[in-house]
Amino acid sequence: MPAHIKIRAVGGTSAGAVVAALLAIGTQPSALQEYLKPEIFKGFLSDAGNKRFGRLKEIAQKVGQAIHDQSSRSAISAAWSLYRANKDIKDIVDKRGLYDTGKLSKWVYEVFGDRRFTDKGPNKLEVDDLKIVAADLKTGSYKKYSITDSPEQLVADAVIASICIPILFEPVRKDPEVLVDGGLLSNFPSYLFEESKYPTIGFCLKDDEAQNETNGFGYLKSLLTTMLTAHDKIRSPANYFKLIPITTKDVLSTKFDLTAGDIKYLLDAGRIAASGVDWEEHTSARAIVRHFDKRPHEALDFVLESTSQLFDTYSQPSYKPEDFDEVIEMTTIIHEDGSSDTVLKNSYQVLGEKPLFCTRITLNSVPREHSILDVKPNVTHQGDGFNLITLPAKNLPNEKGYVLFFSPPLDKAVGKCNWQWTTHIPDDFKKLISGEDDVIFYRTKQRAHIHHFMIEFVVLIDERITSDIAVETEFACTVKHEAAVSLNRISYRKIVISTERSQIFATNEFRVKLLVR
């Protein structure tokens, strides 16, 4: 990081809490490697804990041998060892950890002293805010330390609580709290700076894909690794957040016997990751005003409901045009991977004095896994007489759709207008390519007192989909199987389903069933 760039706030959990606190007290990045010396890490583990760990490891090996040999001699030896280990196991259960935190705490207090989260200035905290996360076993929730949440708390206390890896170290007990490593709930708390006024960069340690072990102490190691990383695999990074992964291979957070080679590898990996950051791009000399919504789902629901209500209002009889003519050509391209591209060509003409304010596009009538955000429609129109405003209106499993508002409303002065809607939807026809029937449909509502309508479906199916697919409809139409067409050098079967021009009433749904033979 360039020297002229100032860190305004820093946060972390587990080992990240140590690094965050060191940076907060003004430790220069070049000096951080002094805290990676092997003797420091080995010193965190008490002699009594090491002996207990050694005995338990020996027992685990004997139990594994007994299971492998299936002999009475091995079983007796393993049973006797388990009996002798009763005190060790009881100590771990009672204290909830293999090691006490005595040596670890001593080192932390030596480094951070009596600094509190409110302390600012030289030899204190040199950032505007320091945030550290621990996990409270009593409540199963985060315990966040910061100038706002715990102004008078010692930084050292917060660091110790955040690095007490469950099972490995005894928890920190501060009645009524039982505090352990914040990684139990989130090993990469990107949410800490969701409301930050400044650009935020997060460095996340990422090991190679876990080699899951299911026996002995390998199982324990896999359990700890999974526990410390699982929550963050389902959490998206915060908005306005630049994520920089640092690959650590097999140097896990639970490895305290670091070698000189391990330390060199970690330092080099960090330097490589940092060298790829455009620091100037993610730096701001002044605060940036950003919108942050703590209730995004409720806000989205409000937008969807309001749009639907607006559409329903302008669909009332008093707003309907006298006469309206609608012609649709709907092309659905089904790709080998189950994704789809849809091109919806629309031709509208309003007759009479009353205008048409809006129309609605419904994307599905059967449950789909994708979100409305996966659709990302592209809407274009021909002519200068109007514009289209597209708003999301439905995001239900079996109904997703948009409302399109005409600006200005369409009237007879505009004449015939043409507009086009295109979408790409991942996994839209996943059921079809797995051998299950599916459906293409178009839904329209009577939009005028006299509403004439005609639709033509064009279905293109990637010929690499080997299933024999037939079409079936429940509306009057003609079905033609035409010659295959080539798109991007890929051949597609072509089926055309057409209706005659007719007058429609109420709500109409035109369903083309795709049947796998």
Short mmCIF file of C-alpha atoms in Angstrom, two decimals:
data_model
loop_
_atom_site.label_atom_id
_atom_site.label_comp_id
_atom_site.label_asym_id
_atom_site.label_seq_id
_atom_site.Cartn_x
_atom_site.Cartn_y
_atom_site.Cartn_z
CA MET A 1 0.00 0.00 0.00
CA PRO A 2 1.42 3.43 -0.93
CA ALA A 3 2.66 5.40 2.07
CA HIS A 4 0.42 8.41 1.36
CA ILE A 5 -2.77 6.38 1.75
CA LYS A 6 -4.33 6.56 5.21
CA ILE A 7 -6.28 3.69 6.74
CA ARG A 8 -9.37 5.21 8.39
CA ALA A 9 -10.91 2.02 9.79
CA VAL A 10 -9.89 -1.60 10.05
CA GLY A 11 -11.57 -4.75 11.28
CA GLY A 12 -11.32 -8.51 11.43
CA THR A 13 -11.97 -11.70 13.29
CA SER A 14 -9.75 -14.53 14.53
CA ALA A 15 -6.22 -14.05 13.13
CA GLY A 16 -7.61 -11.09 11.19
CA ALA A 17 -8.49 -9.43 14.50
CA VAL A 18 -4.82 -9.54 15.50
CA VAL A 19 -3.69 -7.99 12.21
CA ALA A 20 -6.46 -5.37 12.35
CA ALA A 21 -5.52 -4.36 15.91
CA LEU A 22 -1.82 -4.18 15.00
CA LEU A 23 -2.57 -1.87 12.08
CA ALA A 24 -4.87 0.20 14.30
CA ILE A 25 -2.04 0.93 16.77
CA GLY A 26 0.19 2.12 13.94
CA THR A 27 2.25 -1.00 13.23
CA GLN A 28 3.85 -0.60 9.83
CA PRO A 29 3.12 -3.40 7.34
CA SER A 30 6.85 -4.09 7.03
CA ALA A 31 6.99 -4.73 10.81
CA LEU A 32 4.09 -7.17 10.87
CA GLN A 33 6.39 -10.06 9.98
CA GLU A 34 8.00 -9.71 13.41
CA TYR A 35 4.77 -11.16 14.80
CA LEU A 36 4.99 -14.23 12.55
CA LYS A 37 8.07 -15.74 14.19
CA PRO A 38 7.65 -19.49 14.81
CA GLU A 39 8.63 -19.21 18.48
CA ILE A 40 5.77 -16.79 19.12
CA PHE A 41 3.11 -19.13 17.74
CA LYS A 42 4.52 -22.22 19.45
CA GLY A 43 4.60 -20.29 22.69
CA PHE A 44 0.81 -19.87 22.62
CA LEU A 45 0.31 -23.56 23.38
CA SER A 46 0.79 -24.54 27.03
CA ASP A 47 2.99 -27.51 27.97
CA ALA A 48 0.08 -29.19 29.75
CA GLY A 49 -2.10 -28.81 26.67
CA ASN A 50 0.62 -30.18 24.39
CA LYS A 51 1.01 -33.27 26.61
CA ARG A 52 -2.76 -33.76 26.70
CA PHE A 53 -2.94 -33.39 22.91
CA GLY A 54 -0.14 -35.93 22.49
CA ARG A 55 -1.89 -38.48 24.69
CA LEU A 56 -5.20 -38.07 22.88
CA LYS A 57 -3.50 -38.33 19.50
CA GLU A 58 -1.89 -41.61 20.56
CA ILE A 59 -5.28 -42.93 21.72
CA ALA A 60 -6.92 -41.94 18.44
CA GLN A 61 -4.24 -43.88 16.58
CA LYS A 62 -4.83 -46.96 18.77
CA VAL A 63 -8.60 -46.78 18.22
CA GLY A 64 -8.02 -46.48 14.48
CA GLN A 65 -5.66 -49.46 14.58
CA ALA A 66 -8.23 -51.53 16.52
CA ILE A 67 -10.91 -50.78 13.94
CA HIS A 68 -8.50 -51.71 11.16
CA ASP A 69 -7.21 -54.93 12.79
CA GLN A 70 -10.53 -56.06 14.25
CA SER A 71 -8.57 -58.12 16.80
CA SER A 72 -9.36 -58.56 20.48
CA ARG A 73 -5.82 -57.58 21.50
CA SER A 74 -6.01 -54.23 19.69
CA ALA A 75 -9.52 -53.62 21.05
CA ILE A 76 -8.41 -54.27 24.65
CA SER A 77 -5.42 -51.95 24.22
CA ALA A 78 -7.63 -49.19 22.79
CA ALA A 79 -10.25 -49.63 25.52
CA TRP A 80 -7.59 -49.42 28.26
CA SER A 81 -6.15 -46.27 26.67
CA LEU A 82 -9.60 -44.69 26.54
CA TYR A 83 -10.11 -45.51 30.22
CA ARG A 84 -6.78 -43.90 31.15
CA ALA A 85 -7.71 -40.83 29.05
CA ASN A 86 -10.88 -40.26 31.05
CA LYS A 87 -9.32 -37.32 32.96
CA ASP A 88 -8.01 -35.67 29.77
CA ILE A 89 -11.41 -35.95 28.09
CA LYS A 90 -13.16 -34.66 31.22
CA ASP A 91 -10.80 -31.68 31.38
CA ILE A 92 -11.53 -30.79 27.74
CA VAL A 93 -15.28 -31.10 28.29
CA ASP A 94 -15.24 -29.10 31.53
CA LYS A 95 -12.93 -26.38 30.21
CA ARG A 96 -14.27 -26.62 26.64
CA GLY A 97 -10.81 -26.54 25.10
CA LEU A 98 -7.52 -28.40 24.76
CA TYR A 99 -5.39 -25.41 25.76
CA ASP A 100 -5.81 -22.61 28.25
CA THR A 101 -5.29 -19.04 27.03
CA GLY A 102 -2.68 -18.04 29.61
CA LYS A 103 0.33 -17.70 27.29
CA LEU A 104 -1.78 -16.33 24.47
CA SER A 105 -3.33 -13.67 26.73
CA LYS A 106 0.09 -12.69 28.13
CA TRP A 107 1.40 -12.00 24.62
CA VAL A 108 -1.71 -10.03 23.60
CA TYR A 109 -1.58 -7.79 26.69
CA GLU A 110 2.15 -7.17 26.13
CA VAL A 111 1.43 -6.01 22.56
CA PHE A 112 -1.74 -3.94 23.08
CA GLY A 113 -1.41 -2.88 26.71
CA ASP A 114 -4.29 -0.91 28.20
CA ARG A 115 -5.48 0.73 24.99
CA ARG A 116 -9.24 1.10 24.73
CA PHE A 117 -11.42 1.54 21.67
CA THR A 118 -11.92 5.23 22.46
CA ASP A 119 -8.20 5.97 22.78
CA LYS A 120 -6.93 8.06 19.88
CA GLY A 121 -3.57 9.52 19.04
CA PRO A 122 0.11 8.50 18.92
CA ASN A 123 0.87 5.26 20.77
CA LYS A 124 -2.88 4.62 21.03
CA LEU A 125 -5.28 3.98 18.15
CA GLU A 126 -4.31 5.73 14.93
CA VAL A 127 -7.50 4.90 12.99
CA ASP A 128 -10.99 6.38 13.29
CA ASP A 129 -12.50 3.00 14.12
CA LEU A 130 -11.38 -0.53 14.94
CA LYS A 131 -13.93 -3.35 14.69
CA ILE A 132 -13.38 -6.87 16.07
CA VAL A 133 -15.81 -9.80 16.06
CA ALA A 134 -16.14 -12.68 18.52
CA ALA A 135 -18.92 -15.26 18.91
CA ASP A 136 -21.05 -15.67 22.06
CA LEU A 137 -21.84 -19.34 22.67
CA LYS A 138 -24.60 -18.45 25.12
CA THR A 139 -26.68 -16.52 22.58
CA GLY A 140 -25.32 -18.01 19.36
CA SER A 141 -24.73 -14.49 18.03
CA TYR A 142 -21.97 -12.09 17.08
CA LYS A 143 -20.22 -10.02 19.71
CA LYS A 144 -18.95 -6.89 17.98
CA TYR A 145 -16.33 -4.64 19.55
CA SER A 146 -15.90 -1.08 18.25
CA ILE A 147 -15.86 2.53 19.37
CA THR A 148 -19.67 2.47 19.07
CA ASP A 149 -20.43 -0.96 20.54
CA SER A 150 -17.80 -1.13 23.31
CA PRO A 151 -16.06 2.25 23.75
CA GLU A 152 -14.43 1.47 27.13
CA GLN A 153 -13.46 -2.13 26.32
CA LEU A 154 -9.77 -3.05 26.26
CA VAL A 155 -8.59 -3.85 22.74
CA ALA A 156 -6.60 -6.76 24.17
CA ASP A 157 -9.73 -8.34 25.67
CA ALA A 158 -11.50 -8.16 22.31
CA VAL A 159 -8.54 -9.70 20.48
CA ILE A 160 -8.28 -12.59 22.93
CA ALA A 161 -12.00 -13.37 22.65
CA SER A 162 -11.82 -13.28 18.85
CA ILE A 163 -8.91 -15.73 18.54
CA CYS A 164 -10.07 -18.46 20.96
CA ILE A 165 -10.65 -21.18 18.37
CA PRO A 166 -13.36 -23.53 19.71
CA ILE A 167 -12.13 -26.92 20.96
CA LEU A 168 -8.52 -25.78 20.59
CA PHE A 169 -8.63 -22.97 23.21
CA GLU A 170 -10.80 -22.55 26.27
CA PRO A 171 -13.45 -19.85 25.76
CA VAL A 172 -13.31 -16.44 27.43
CA ARG A 173 -15.96 -16.27 30.15
CA LYS A 174 -17.37 -12.85 30.98
CA ASP A 175 -20.65 -13.57 32.72
CA PRO A 176 -23.12 -14.03 31.13
CA GLU A 177 -21.07 -14.29 27.91
CA VAL A 178 -19.02 -17.29 26.78
CA LEU A 179 -16.85 -15.91 23.98
CA VAL A 180 -14.92 -17.78 21.30
CA ASP A 181 -13.34 -17.19 17.90
CA GLY A 182 -15.54 -14.91 15.79
CA GLY A 183 -14.87 -17.25 12.88
CA LEU A 184 -17.40 -19.62 14.41
CA LEU A 185 -20.06 -17.40 12.81
CA SER A 186 -18.04 -15.52 10.22
CA ASN A 187 -14.37 -15.88 9.43
CA PHE A 188 -14.49 -12.94 7.00
CA PRO A 189 -16.86 -10.26 8.39
CA SER A 190 -17.22 -8.07 5.30
CA TYR A 191 -20.46 -6.71 6.74
CA LEU A 192 -18.52 -4.65 9.33
CA PHE A 193 -18.13 -1.76 6.91
CA GLU A 194 -21.38 -2.00 4.93
CA GLU A 195 -22.18 1.59 5.91
CA SER A 196 -18.67 2.92 5.40
CA LYS A 197 -18.30 6.33 3.80
CA TYR A 198 -14.98 5.30 2.29
CA PRO A 199 -13.93 2.60 -0.18
CA THR A 200 -13.35 -0.71 1.58
CA ILE A 201 -10.87 -3.44 0.69
CA GLY A 202 -10.98 -6.88 2.28
CA PHE A 203 -8.18 -9.44 2.30
CA CYS A 204 -9.50 -12.97 2.75
CA LEU A 205 -7.27 -15.99 3.37
CA LYS A 206 -8.27 -18.79 1.02
CA ASP A 207 -6.77 -22.25 1.28
CA ASP A 208 -6.86 -24.84 -1.48
CA GLU A 209 -9.98 -26.96 -1.74
CA ALA A 210 -10.27 -28.87 1.50
CA GLN A 211 -9.02 -32.43 1.51
CA ASN A 212 -11.74 -33.69 3.81
CA GLU A 213 -10.56 -36.38 6.18
CA THR A 214 -12.97 -38.55 8.12
CA ASN A 215 -10.72 -40.40 10.51
CA GLY A 216 -8.89 -39.56 13.74
CA PHE A 217 -7.38 -36.10 14.15
CA GLY A 218 -7.68 -35.46 10.43
CA TYR A 219 -11.42 -35.42 11.00
CA LEU A 220 -11.02 -32.89 13.81
CA LYS A 221 -8.92 -30.66 11.55
CA SER A 222 -11.52 -30.86 8.76
CA LEU A 223 -14.27 -30.10 11.26
CA LEU A 224 -12.50 -26.98 12.50
CA THR A 225 -11.73 -25.78 8.98
CA THR A 226 -15.33 -26.27 7.84
CA MET A 227 -16.69 -24.55 10.94
CA LEU A 228 -14.51 -21.48 10.42
CA THR A 229 -15.30 -21.02 6.71
CA ALA A 230 -18.80 -22.35 6.00
CA HIS A 231 -20.76 -19.23 6.96
CA ASP A 232 -18.81 -16.98 4.61
CA LYS A 233 -19.36 -19.27 1.62
CA ILE A 234 -23.06 -18.39 1.72
CA ARG A 235 -22.57 -14.69 2.50
CA SER A 236 -22.14 -12.18 -0.31
CA PRO A 237 -19.59 -9.37 0.24
CA ALA A 238 -20.98 -6.02 1.30
CA ASN A 239 -21.82 -3.37 -1.26
CA TYR A 240 -18.94 -1.12 -2.41
CA PHE A 241 -16.49 -3.78 -1.25
CA LYS A 242 -13.34 -4.94 -3.07
CA LEU A 243 -12.48 -8.53 -2.15
CA ILE A 244 -8.86 -9.67 -2.49
CA PRO A 245 -8.27 -13.41 -1.84
CA ILE A 246 -4.87 -14.56 -0.55
CA THR A 247 -4.17 -18.21 -1.31
CA THR A 248 -2.62 -19.94 1.71
CA LYS A 249 -2.61 -23.53 0.38
CA ASP A 250 -2.40 -25.86 3.42
CA VAL A 251 -1.22 -23.24 5.93
CA LEU A 252 -4.41 -23.22 7.98
CA SER A 253 -5.37 -20.89 10.83
CA THR A 254 -5.07 -23.85 13.22
CA LYS A 255 -1.42 -24.48 12.30
CA PHE A 256 0.73 -23.11 15.13
CA ASP A 257 3.96 -24.95 14.27
CA LEU A 258 4.76 -22.64 11.37
CA THR A 259 8.06 -23.28 9.64
CA ALA A 260 10.29 -20.62 8.10
CA GLY A 261 9.05 -21.83 4.72
CA ASP A 262 5.40 -21.38 5.80
CA ILE A 263 6.08 -17.83 6.95
CA LYS A 264 7.91 -16.92 3.74
CA TYR A 265 5.08 -18.37 1.68
CA LEU A 266 2.43 -16.38 3.60
CA LEU A 267 4.37 -13.12 3.29
CA ASP A 268 4.96 -13.63 -0.43
CA ALA A 269 1.30 -14.54 -1.00
CA GLY A 270 0.22 -11.36 0.78
CA ARG A 271 2.60 -9.19 -1.24
CA ILE A 272 1.43 -10.74 -4.52
CA ALA A 273 -2.23 -10.14 -3.63
CA ALA A 274 -1.58 -6.54 -2.52
CA SER A 275 0.41 -5.78 -5.67
CA GLY A 276 -2.72 -6.51 -7.72
CA VAL A 277 -4.78 -3.85 -5.92
CA ASP A 278 -5.39 -0.55 -7.66
CA TRP A 279 -5.07 1.47 -4.45
CA GLU A 280 -5.82 4.80 -6.07
CA GLU A 281 -9.07 3.49 -7.56
CA HIS A 282 -10.23 2.22 -4.16
CA THR A 283 -9.17 5.31 -2.23
CA SER A 284 -11.05 8.54 -1.59
CA ALA A 285 -9.73 11.72 0.00
CA ARG A 286 -13.20 12.61 1.26
CA ALA A 287 -16.26 10.77 2.47
CA ILE A 288 -18.58 9.44 -0.22
CA VAL A 289 -22.30 9.78 0.35
CA ARG A 290 -23.81 6.36 -0.29
CA HIS A 291 -27.22 4.88 0.22
CA PHE A 292 -27.39 1.95 2.60
CA ASP A 293 -30.64 0.14 3.28
CA LYS A 294 -30.81 -2.08 6.35
CA ARG A 295 -34.11 -3.57 5.12
CA PRO A 296 -33.46 -4.25 1.41
CA HIS A 297 -35.98 -7.08 1.07
CA GLU A 298 -38.79 -5.00 2.53
CA ALA A 299 -37.84 -2.11 0.25
CA LEU A 300 -37.91 -4.42 -2.79
CA ASP A 301 -41.31 -5.83 -1.77
CA PHE A 302 -42.63 -2.28 -1.46
CA VAL A 303 -41.43 -1.44 -4.99
CA LEU A 304 -42.95 -4.63 -6.42
CA GLU A 305 -46.29 -4.09 -4.69
CA SER A 306 -46.45 -0.42 -5.68
CA THR A 307 -45.73 -1.23 -9.34
CA SER A 308 -48.39 -3.96 -9.38
CA GLN A 309 -50.93 -1.63 -7.78
CA LEU A 310 -50.17 1.05 -10.37
CA PHE A 311 -50.70 -1.46 -13.16
CA ASP A 312 -54.00 -2.63 -11.63
CA THR A 313 -55.17 0.98 -11.38
CA TYR A 314 -54.54 1.70 -15.08
CA SER A 315 -56.18 -1.61 -15.99
CA GLN A 316 -59.53 -0.46 -14.64
CA PRO A 317 -62.34 -0.13 -17.25
CA SER A 318 -62.36 3.66 -16.92
CA TYR A 319 -58.76 3.81 -18.21
CA LYS A 320 -59.10 1.28 -21.04
CA PRO A 321 -58.84 2.45 -24.67
CA GLU A 322 -61.86 1.89 -26.88
CA ASP A 323 -59.97 -0.26 -29.38
CA PHE A 324 -56.53 -1.89 -29.28
CA ASP A 325 -54.69 -4.14 -31.71
CA GLU A 326 -51.80 -6.34 -30.46
CA VAL A 327 -49.53 -8.60 -32.55
CA ILE A 328 -46.82 -10.68 -30.85
CA GLU A 329 -43.92 -12.74 -32.20
CA MET A 330 -42.24 -14.65 -29.38
CA THR A 331 -39.01 -16.52 -30.17
CA THR A 332 -37.66 -18.84 -27.48
CA ILE A 333 -34.20 -20.31 -28.00
CA ILE A 334 -33.44 -23.31 -25.76
CA HIS A 335 -29.71 -24.05 -25.43
CA GLU A 336 -27.95 -27.30 -24.63
CA ASP A 337 -27.17 -26.17 -21.04
CA GLY A 338 -30.84 -25.40 -20.29
CA SER A 339 -30.47 -21.62 -20.53
CA SER A 340 -32.78 -19.66 -22.80
CA ASP A 341 -32.87 -16.52 -24.89
CA THR A 342 -36.26 -14.95 -25.54
CA VAL A 343 -36.98 -12.29 -28.14
CA LEU A 344 -40.44 -10.77 -27.84
CA LYS A 345 -41.43 -8.54 -30.76
CA ASN A 346 -44.51 -6.45 -30.10
CA SER A 347 -46.65 -4.39 -32.45
CA TYR A 348 -49.27 -2.16 -30.76
CA GLN A 349 -51.87 0.18 -32.19
CA VAL A 350 -54.35 2.17 -30.12
CA LEU A 351 -57.61 3.39 -31.70
CA GLY A 352 -60.11 5.77 -30.16
CA GLU A 353 -59.64 8.69 -27.81
CA LYS A 354 -58.34 7.00 -24.63
CA PRO A 355 -54.61 6.12 -24.45
CA LEU A 356 -52.82 2.97 -23.26
CA PHE A 357 -50.72 3.69 -20.18
CA CYS A 358 -48.84 0.43 -19.58
CA THR A 359 -48.47 -3.27 -20.29
CA ARG A 360 -47.14 -6.24 -18.36
CA ILE A 361 -44.64 -9.00 -19.20
CA THR A 362 -44.92 -12.22 -17.17
CA LEU A 363 -41.89 -14.48 -17.44
CA ASN A 364 -43.17 -17.82 -16.16
CA SER A 365 -46.27 -19.64 -14.99
CA VAL A 366 -44.57 -22.64 -13.38
CA PRO A 367 -41.99 -22.47 -10.55
CA ARG A 368 -38.52 -21.34 -11.59
CA GLU A 369 -35.44 -21.18 -9.35
CA HIS A 370 -34.01 -18.01 -10.85
CA SER A 371 -34.60 -14.56 -9.40
CA ILE A 372 -36.03 -11.66 -11.33
CA LEU A 373 -32.51 -10.17 -11.04
CA ASP A 374 -31.21 -13.03 -13.23
CA VAL A 375 -33.41 -11.90 -16.12
CA LYS A 376 -32.00 -8.41 -16.85
CA PRO A 377 -34.26 -7.55 -19.80
CA ASN A 378 -33.21 -5.34 -22.67
CA VAL A 379 -36.11 -3.26 -24.01
CA THR A 380 -35.87 -1.30 -27.25
CA HIS A 381 -38.45 0.51 -29.38
CA GLN A 382 -38.79 1.97 -32.85
CA GLY A 383 -39.89 5.54 -33.44
CA ASP A 384 -39.65 8.84 -31.60
CA GLY A 385 -43.21 9.09 -30.37
CA PHE A 386 -42.75 7.33 -27.02
CA ASN A 387 -40.35 5.86 -24.47
CA LEU A 388 -40.62 2.76 -22.28
CA ILE A 389 -40.02 2.69 -18.51
CA THR A 390 -39.44 -0.85 -17.18
CA LEU A 391 -40.15 -1.68 -13.52
CA PRO A 392 -40.13 -5.07 -11.72
CA ALA A 393 -43.58 -6.12 -10.52
CA LYS A 394 -43.50 -9.80 -9.48
CA ASN A 395 -40.79 -12.03 -8.00
CA LEU A 396 -42.75 -15.10 -6.88
CA PRO A 397 -41.58 -18.68 -7.56
CA ASN A 398 -44.34 -19.26 -10.14
CA GLU A 399 -44.71 -15.70 -11.41
CA LYS A 400 -41.97 -13.24 -12.22
CA GLY A 401 -42.57 -10.21 -14.32
CA TYR A 402 -42.27 -6.53 -15.20
CA VAL A 403 -44.58 -3.65 -15.94
CA LEU A 404 -43.71 -1.37 -18.86
CA PHE A 405 -45.03 2.19 -18.78
CA PHE A 406 -45.38 4.15 -22.01
CA SER A 407 -44.15 7.72 -21.81
CA PRO A 408 -46.17 9.47 -23.02
CA PRO A 409 -49.13 7.04 -23.04
CA LEU A 410 -49.85 5.50 -26.44
CA ASP A 411 -52.77 7.02 -28.34
CA LYS A 412 -54.07 6.95 -31.90
CA ALA A 413 -51.82 9.88 -32.83
CA VAL A 414 -48.74 7.66 -32.34
CA GLY A 415 -50.08 5.13 -34.81
CA LYS A 416 -48.58 1.63 -34.91
CA CYS A 417 -45.64 1.28 -32.52
CA ASN A 418 -43.11 -1.52 -32.34
CA TRP A 419 -40.99 -2.51 -29.40
CA GLN A 420 -38.84 -5.50 -28.51
CA TRP A 421 -38.01 -7.32 -25.27
CA THR A 422 -35.00 -9.66 -25.02
CA THR A 423 -33.84 -11.73 -22.06
CA HIS A 424 -31.33 -14.44 -21.25
CA ILE A 425 -32.27 -16.72 -18.35
CA PRO A 426 -29.79 -19.28 -16.93
CA ASP A 427 -31.21 -22.77 -16.24
CA ASP A 428 -34.62 -21.71 -17.55
CA PHE A 429 -35.24 -25.14 -19.10
CA LYS A 430 -33.19 -27.24 -16.72
CA LYS A 431 -36.16 -29.60 -16.29
CA LEU A 432 -36.46 -30.13 -20.04
CA ILE A 433 -32.84 -31.12 -20.61
CA SER A 434 -33.06 -33.53 -17.66
CA GLY A 435 -35.96 -35.35 -19.34
CA GLU A 436 -39.03 -33.65 -17.82
CA ASP A 437 -41.85 -31.86 -19.60
CA ASP A 438 -41.85 -28.08 -19.54
CA VAL A 439 -43.84 -25.16 -20.91
CA ILE A 440 -43.52 -21.89 -22.84
CA PHE A 441 -46.32 -19.44 -22.34
CA TYR A 442 -47.57 -15.93 -22.97
CA ARG A 443 -50.16 -14.22 -20.81
CA THR A 444 -52.16 -11.20 -21.85
CA LYS A 445 -55.02 -9.30 -20.30
CA GLN A 446 -57.87 -7.54 -22.05
CA ARG A 447 -56.42 -4.06 -22.37
CA ALA A 448 -59.25 -2.34 -24.22
CA HIS A 449 -63.01 -2.60 -24.60
CA ILE A 450 -62.28 -4.16 -27.99
CA HIS A 451 -58.93 -5.95 -27.90
CA HIS A 452 -57.73 -7.84 -30.99
CA PHE A 453 -54.79 -10.18 -30.49
CA MET A 454 -52.56 -12.49 -32.52
CA ILE A 455 -49.44 -14.39 -31.46
CA GLU A 456 -46.81 -16.53 -33.16
CA PHE A 457 -44.47 -18.70 -31.07
CA VAL A 458 -41.13 -19.65 -32.63
CA VAL A 459 -39.38 -22.39 -30.63
CA LEU A 460 -35.73 -23.16 -31.41
CA ILE A 461 -34.28 -26.23 -29.66
CA ASP A 462 -30.54 -26.98 -29.72
CA GLU A 463 -30.15 -30.22 -31.70
CA ARG A 464 -27.52 -31.37 -29.20
CA ILE A 465 -30.45 -31.93 -26.83
CA THR A 466 -31.06 -35.52 -27.88
CA SER A 467 -34.53 -35.96 -26.37
CA ASP A 468 -37.46 -36.23 -28.77
CA ILE A 469 -39.53 -33.15 -27.87
CA ALA A 470 -43.09 -32.69 -29.08
CA VAL A 471 -45.38 -29.68 -28.64
CA GLU A 472 -48.97 -29.62 -27.47
CA THR A 473 -51.36 -26.68 -27.08
CA GLU A 474 -54.81 -26.06 -25.62
CA PHE A 475 -55.68 -23.11 -27.87
CA ALA A 476 -56.65 -22.90 -31.53
CA CYS A 477 -53.49 -22.69 -33.63
CA THR A 478 -51.43 -24.18 -36.42
CA VAL A 479 -48.17 -26.01 -35.73
CA LYS A 480 -45.37 -26.26 -38.29
CA HIS A 481 -42.05 -28.08 -38.04
CA GLU A 482 -39.74 -26.08 -40.27
CA ALA A 483 -36.20 -26.64 -41.46
CA ALA A 484 -33.45 -26.37 -38.87
CA VAL A 485 -31.72 -23.03 -38.50
CA SER A 486 -28.08 -22.27 -37.62
CA LEU A 487 -27.17 -19.81 -34.86
CA ASN A 488 -23.49 -19.24 -34.08
CA ARG A 489 -22.70 -22.43 -36.05
CA ILE A 490 -25.08 -24.47 -33.87
CA SER A 491 -28.10 -26.16 -35.42
CA TYR A 492 -31.54 -25.65 -33.85
CA ARG A 493 -34.81 -27.45 -34.54
CA LYS A 494 -37.55 -24.96 -35.42
CA ILE A 495 -41.22 -25.20 -34.48
CA VAL A 496 -43.71 -22.43 -35.28
CA ILE A 497 -47.09 -22.15 -33.49
CA SER A 498 -49.48 -19.48 -34.83
CA THR A 499 -52.93 -18.19 -33.93
CA GLU A 500 -55.45 -16.30 -36.00
CA ARG A 501 -56.32 -12.69 -35.18
CA SER A 502 -59.19 -12.75 -32.71
CA GLN A 503 -60.85 -10.69 -30.02
CA ILE A 504 -59.87 -11.58 -26.45
CA PHE A 505 -61.60 -11.09 -23.11
CA ALA A 506 -60.42 -11.03 -19.47
CA THR A 507 -57.05 -12.76 -18.86
CA ASN A 508 -55.74 -15.16 -21.48
CA GLU A 509 -52.84 -17.58 -21.19
CA PHE A 510 -51.35 -19.27 -24.23
CA ARG A 511 -49.37 -22.33 -23.14
CA VAL A 512 -47.13 -24.37 -25.42
CA LYS A 513 -46.32 -27.64 -23.67
CA LEU A 514 -42.93 -29.21 -24.43
CA LEU A 515 -43.33 -32.97 -24.01
CA VAL A 516 -40.32 -35.27 -23.75
CA ARG A 517 -41.05 -38.52 -25.60
#
